[in-house]
Amino acid sequence: MHGEYKMPGGKLVVIDLDVRDGRLADVQLSGDFFLEPDSALHAINAALEGQPEQASETALADAVLDALPPDVMMYGLSPQAIAVAVSRALHREAEA
Amino acid sequence: MMRTDWRDHDWQLIHTIPQSPSLHMALDDVLTHEVGAGRRKPTLRIWEWAAPAVVIGRFQSLRNEVDADAAQRHGIEVVRRVSGGGAMFIEPGNTITYSIYAPQSLVKDLSFQEAYAFFDAWVLEALAELGIKAWYQPLNDITSEGGKIAGAAQVHRGGAVLHHVTMAYDIDATKMLDVLRIGREKLSDKGTVSAAKRVDPLRSQTGLPREAVIERMVATFRRLHGLSDDIVRPDEQARSEELALGKFSSTAWLADVA
């Protein structure tokens, strides 16, 4: 499943994922945003992995926020934007 | 750390013969590190390309961004760079690319948005001298009345910041759209691209050969900030070639975001 979100005033945030047993699996965040240190990408993917399919965008954004290293730098990207992209990936069929 | 200004540094220029795409990726990595470690003075490097390439951003998905079959068919090497941002479609002579390797003190206390504009202020001035009215479009673009000119990306490494920019000189848009997958969400940004056969804001608005545009840009930098001619040191070159053949040619790096 695939979801994209162009954050207003930001960059393109893309999520690819599967759902297994009602939980997010094989989550991959990508896009043309800026994120440092670059290892934070894998920390974000890991934070989303296993989240309930029914989790709210707020809960997903909080999970991402909790996983970020204290010195993280985000430009054109935010936990909220990531949560929107996840939500779009999950509800793509409904949108179309 | 005190904030410094351009003129507080002894800027060096590197502009050498064409290099392979993977060596360019490695040179950016190594030269940023050298400036951060204090072994190299702040440097402006102008890139020359030995081969066509697609350069994807640090966090872009390889399969989402690039049509691998089309890239292979056109003989285009796909590489991943160390900085975020979007994909670049390169054929020798179709773009102007430069890197600035600077101490972080130069942009101390600036917001990201201010830092991007700060590093390219000299380019806006050079473009103005060439008769192009251009301005900074946050977050990371230089645009003009004739369309988007350039995209920038920054990455920070141990005391240094790398700011690199690719400017569209004369791009074959048909081939670019064949190789790059440009998603629905992104199409709004590239609307001018899909309508045109060529994306040539620098060529069409200056009427000058690419080399003359580069010459003018270098002259503007030299006048504003000072600039001495330099070369890549043998140890920097050796380390870069090692990384070009290793990390930057590896599937692990290229497909790190699959």
PDB file of C-alpha atoms in Angstrom, chain B residues 134-248:
ATOM      1  CA  ALA B 134      15.671  35.121 -10.181  1.00  0.00           C
ATOM      2  CA  TRP B 135      14.667  34.668  -6.561  1.00  0.00           C
ATOM      3  CA  TYR B 136      14.751  32.114  -3.789  1.00  0.00           C
ATOM      4  CA  GLN B 137      11.662  29.966  -3.461  1.00  0.00           C
ATOM      5  CA  PRO B 138      11.543  28.191  -0.082  1.00  0.00           C
ATOM      6  CA  LEU B 139      12.300  25.627   0.870  1.00  0.00           C
ATOM      7  CA  ASN B 140      15.167  24.939  -1.496  1.00  0.00           C
ATOM      8  CA  ASP B 141      14.597  26.251  -5.018  1.00  0.00           C
ATOM      9  CA  ILE B 142      15.882  29.080  -7.184  1.00  0.00           C
ATOM     10  CA  THR B 143      13.216  30.163  -9.599  1.00  0.00           C
ATOM     11  CA  SER B 144      12.761  32.799 -12.300  1.00  0.00           C
ATOM     12  CA  GLU B 145      10.201  34.321 -14.639  1.00  0.00           C
ATOM     13  CA  GLY B 146      11.209  31.572 -17.083  1.00  0.00           C
ATOM     14  CA  GLY B 147      10.526  28.789 -14.560  1.00  0.00           C
ATOM     15  CA  LYS B 148      12.415  26.906 -11.896  1.00  0.00           C
ATOM     16  CA  ILE B 149      16.172  27.175 -12.342  1.00  0.00           C
ATOM     17  CA  ALA B 150      17.671  25.128  -9.544  1.00  0.00           C
ATOM     18  CA  GLY B 151      17.232  22.933  -6.507  1.00  0.00           C
ATOM     19  CA  ALA B 152      19.533  22.956  -3.487  1.00  0.00           C
ATOM     20  CA  ALA B 153      20.273  20.492  -0.706  1.00  0.00           C
ATOM     21  CA  GLN B 154      22.257  20.735   2.506  1.00  0.00           C
ATOM     22  CA  VAL B 155      23.783  18.249   4.870  1.00  0.00           C
ATOM     23  CA  HIS B 156      25.714  18.873   8.101  1.00  0.00           C
ATOM     24  CA  ARG B 157      28.805  16.901   9.085  1.00  0.00           C
ATOM     25  CA  GLY B 158      31.028  17.473  12.098  1.00  0.00           C
ATOM     26  CA  GLY B 159      31.544  21.223  11.931  1.00  0.00           C
ATOM     27  CA  ALA B 160      30.914  21.571   8.216  1.00  0.00           C
ATOM     28  CA  VAL B 161      27.905  22.098   6.021  1.00  0.00           C
ATOM     29  CA  LEU B 162      27.617  20.912   2.439  1.00  0.00           C
ATOM     30  CA  HIS B 163      25.350  23.019   0.253  1.00  0.00           C
ATOM     31  CA  HIS B 164      25.023  21.724  -3.293  1.00  0.00           C
ATOM     32  CA  VAL B 165      22.860  22.892  -6.149  1.00  0.00           C
ATOM     33  CA  THR B 166      21.900  21.649  -9.578  1.00  0.00           C
ATOM     34  CA  MET B 167      20.750  24.236 -12.108  1.00  0.00           C
ATOM     35  CA  ALA B 168      18.854  23.339 -15.282  1.00  0.00           C
ATOM     36  CA  TYR B 169      20.784  24.604 -18.320  1.00  0.00           C
ATOM     37  CA  ASP B 170      19.142  22.670 -21.160  1.00  0.00           C
ATOM     38  CA  ILE B 171      17.373  19.447 -20.162  1.00  0.00           C
ATOM     39  CA  ASP B 172      15.696  16.959 -22.493  1.00  0.00           C
ATOM     40  CA  ALA B 173      12.380  16.791 -20.636  1.00  0.00           C
ATOM     41  CA  THR B 174      11.044  13.874 -22.640  1.00  0.00           C
ATOM     42  CA  LYS B 175      13.978  11.685 -21.674  1.00  0.00           C
ATOM     43  CA  MET B 176      13.838  12.932 -18.087  1.00  0.00           C
ATOM     44  CA  LEU B 177      10.174  11.976 -17.742  1.00  0.00           C
ATOM     45  CA  ASP B 178      10.964   8.605 -19.305  1.00  0.00           C
ATOM     46  CA  VAL B 179      13.508   7.836 -16.582  1.00  0.00           C
ATOM     47  CA  LEU B 180      12.081   9.598 -13.518  1.00  0.00           C
ATOM     48  CA  ARG B 181       8.732   8.568 -12.104  1.00  0.00           C
ATOM     49  CA  ILE B 182       7.109  11.799 -11.100  1.00  0.00           C
ATOM     50  CA  GLY B 183       4.196  11.097  -8.808  1.00  0.00           C
ATOM     51  CA  ARG B 184       0.766  12.616  -8.770  1.00  0.00           C
ATOM     52  CA  GLU B 185       1.544  14.758  -5.721  1.00  0.00           C
ATOM     53  CA  LYS B 186       4.691  16.128  -7.332  1.00  0.00           C
ATOM     54  CA  LEU B 187       3.192  16.952 -10.721  1.00  0.00           C
ATOM     55  CA  SER B 188       1.973  20.329  -9.496  1.00  0.00           C
ATOM     56  CA  ASP B 189       5.621  21.358  -8.988  1.00  0.00           C
ATOM     57  CA  LYS B 190       6.716  20.118 -12.391  1.00  0.00           C
ATOM     58  CA  GLY B 191       3.806  21.402 -14.412  1.00  0.00           C
ATOM     59  CA  THR B 192       6.088  23.433 -16.644  1.00  0.00           C
ATOM     60  CA  VAL B 193       8.121  20.302 -17.273  1.00  0.00           C
ATOM     61  CA  SER B 194       5.314  18.121 -18.546  1.00  0.00           C
ATOM     62  CA  ALA B 195       4.244  20.761 -21.046  1.00  0.00           C
ATOM     63  CA  ALA B 196       7.692  21.398 -22.547  1.00  0.00           C
ATOM     64  CA  LYS B 197      10.084  19.292 -24.584  1.00  0.00           C
ATOM     65  CA  ARG B 198      13.077  21.043 -23.062  1.00  0.00           C
ATOM     66  CA  VAL B 199      13.654  22.593 -19.667  1.00  0.00           C
ATOM     67  CA  ASP B 200      16.192  25.282 -20.465  1.00  0.00           C
ATOM     68  CA  PRO B 201      15.718  28.313 -18.199  1.00  0.00           C
ATOM     69  CA  LEU B 202      19.440  29.175 -18.199  1.00  0.00           C
ATOM     70  CA  ARG B 203      20.083  28.648 -21.897  1.00  0.00           C
ATOM     71  CA  SER B 204      16.953  30.398 -23.104  1.00  0.00           C
ATOM     72  CA  GLN B 205      17.209  33.352 -20.705  1.00  0.00           C
ATOM     73  CA  THR B 206      20.931  34.052 -21.198  1.00  0.00           C
ATOM     74  CA  GLY B 207      21.522  32.951 -24.779  1.00  0.00           C
ATOM     75  CA  LEU B 208      24.994  32.005 -23.577  1.00  0.00           C
ATOM     76  CA  PRO B 209      26.914  28.732 -23.749  1.00  0.00           C
ATOM     77  CA  ARG B 210      26.984  26.794 -20.490  1.00  0.00           C
ATOM     78  CA  GLU B 211      30.718  27.494 -20.029  1.00  0.00           C
ATOM     79  CA  ALA B 212      30.108  31.248 -20.216  1.00  0.00           C
ATOM     80  CA  VAL B 213      27.405  31.034 -17.545  1.00  0.00           C
ATOM     81  CA  ILE B 214      29.799  29.118 -15.266  1.00  0.00           C
ATOM     82  CA  GLU B 215      32.558  31.631 -15.952  1.00  0.00           C
ATOM     83  CA  ARG B 216      30.260  34.475 -14.923  1.00  0.00           C
ATOM     84  CA  MET B 217      29.150  32.669 -11.786  1.00  0.00           C
ATOM     85  CA  VAL B 218      32.742  32.006 -10.715  1.00  0.00           C
ATOM     86  CA  ALA B 219      33.666  35.640 -11.393  1.00  0.00           C
ATOM     87  CA  THR B 220      30.767  36.836  -9.232  1.00  0.00           C
ATOM     88  CA  PHE B 221      31.739  34.529  -6.370  1.00  0.00           C
ATOM     89  CA  ARG B 222      35.356  35.684  -6.668  1.00  0.00           C
ATOM     90  CA  ARG B 223      34.397  39.350  -6.586  1.00  0.00           C
ATOM     91  CA  LEU B 224      31.976  39.028  -3.666  1.00  0.00           C
ATOM     92  CA  HIS B 225      33.714  36.494  -1.451  1.00  0.00           C
ATOM     93  CA  GLY B 226      37.264  36.029  -2.767  1.00  0.00           C
ATOM     94  CA  LEU B 227      38.384  32.795  -4.443  1.00  0.00           C
ATOM     95  CA  SER B 228      41.736  31.063  -5.062  1.00  0.00           C
ATOM     96  CA  ASP B 229      42.272  28.243  -7.541  1.00  0.00           C
ATOM     97  CA  ASP B 230      42.825  24.877  -5.903  1.00  0.00           C
ATOM     98  CA  ILE B 231      42.868  21.159  -6.710  1.00  0.00           C
ATOM     99  CA  VAL B 232      41.706  18.005  -4.995  1.00  0.00           C
ATOM    100  CA  ARG B 233      44.680  16.761  -2.910  1.00  0.00           C
ATOM    101  CA  PRO B 234      46.041  13.290  -3.775  1.00  0.00           C
ATOM    102  CA  ASP B 235      44.882  11.859  -0.429  1.00  0.00           C
ATOM    103  CA  GLU B 236      41.394  13.335  -0.932  1.00  0.00           C
ATOM    104  CA  GLN B 237      41.303  11.917  -4.454  1.00  0.00           C
ATOM    105  CA  ALA B 238      42.419   8.455  -3.285  1.00  0.00           C
ATOM    106  CA  ARG B 239      39.834   8.366  -0.504  1.00  0.00           C
ATOM    107  CA  SER B 240      37.105   9.560  -2.892  1.00  0.00           C
ATOM    108  CA  GLU B 241      37.968   6.915  -5.498  1.00  0.00           C
ATOM    109  CA  GLU B 242      37.859   4.267  -2.789  1.00  0.00           C
ATOM    110  CA  LEU B 243      34.391   5.417  -1.680  1.00  0.00           C
ATOM    111  CA  ALA B 244      33.191   5.769  -5.280  1.00  0.00           C
ATOM    112  CA  LEU B 245      34.063   2.144  -5.980  1.00  0.00           C
ATOM    113  CA  GLY B 246      32.839   0.986  -2.580  1.00  0.00           C
ATOM    114  CA  LYS B 247      29.944   2.620  -0.771  1.00  0.00           C
ATOM    115  CA  PHE B 248      28.638   4.796  -3.595  1.00  0.00           C
TER     116      PHE B 248
END
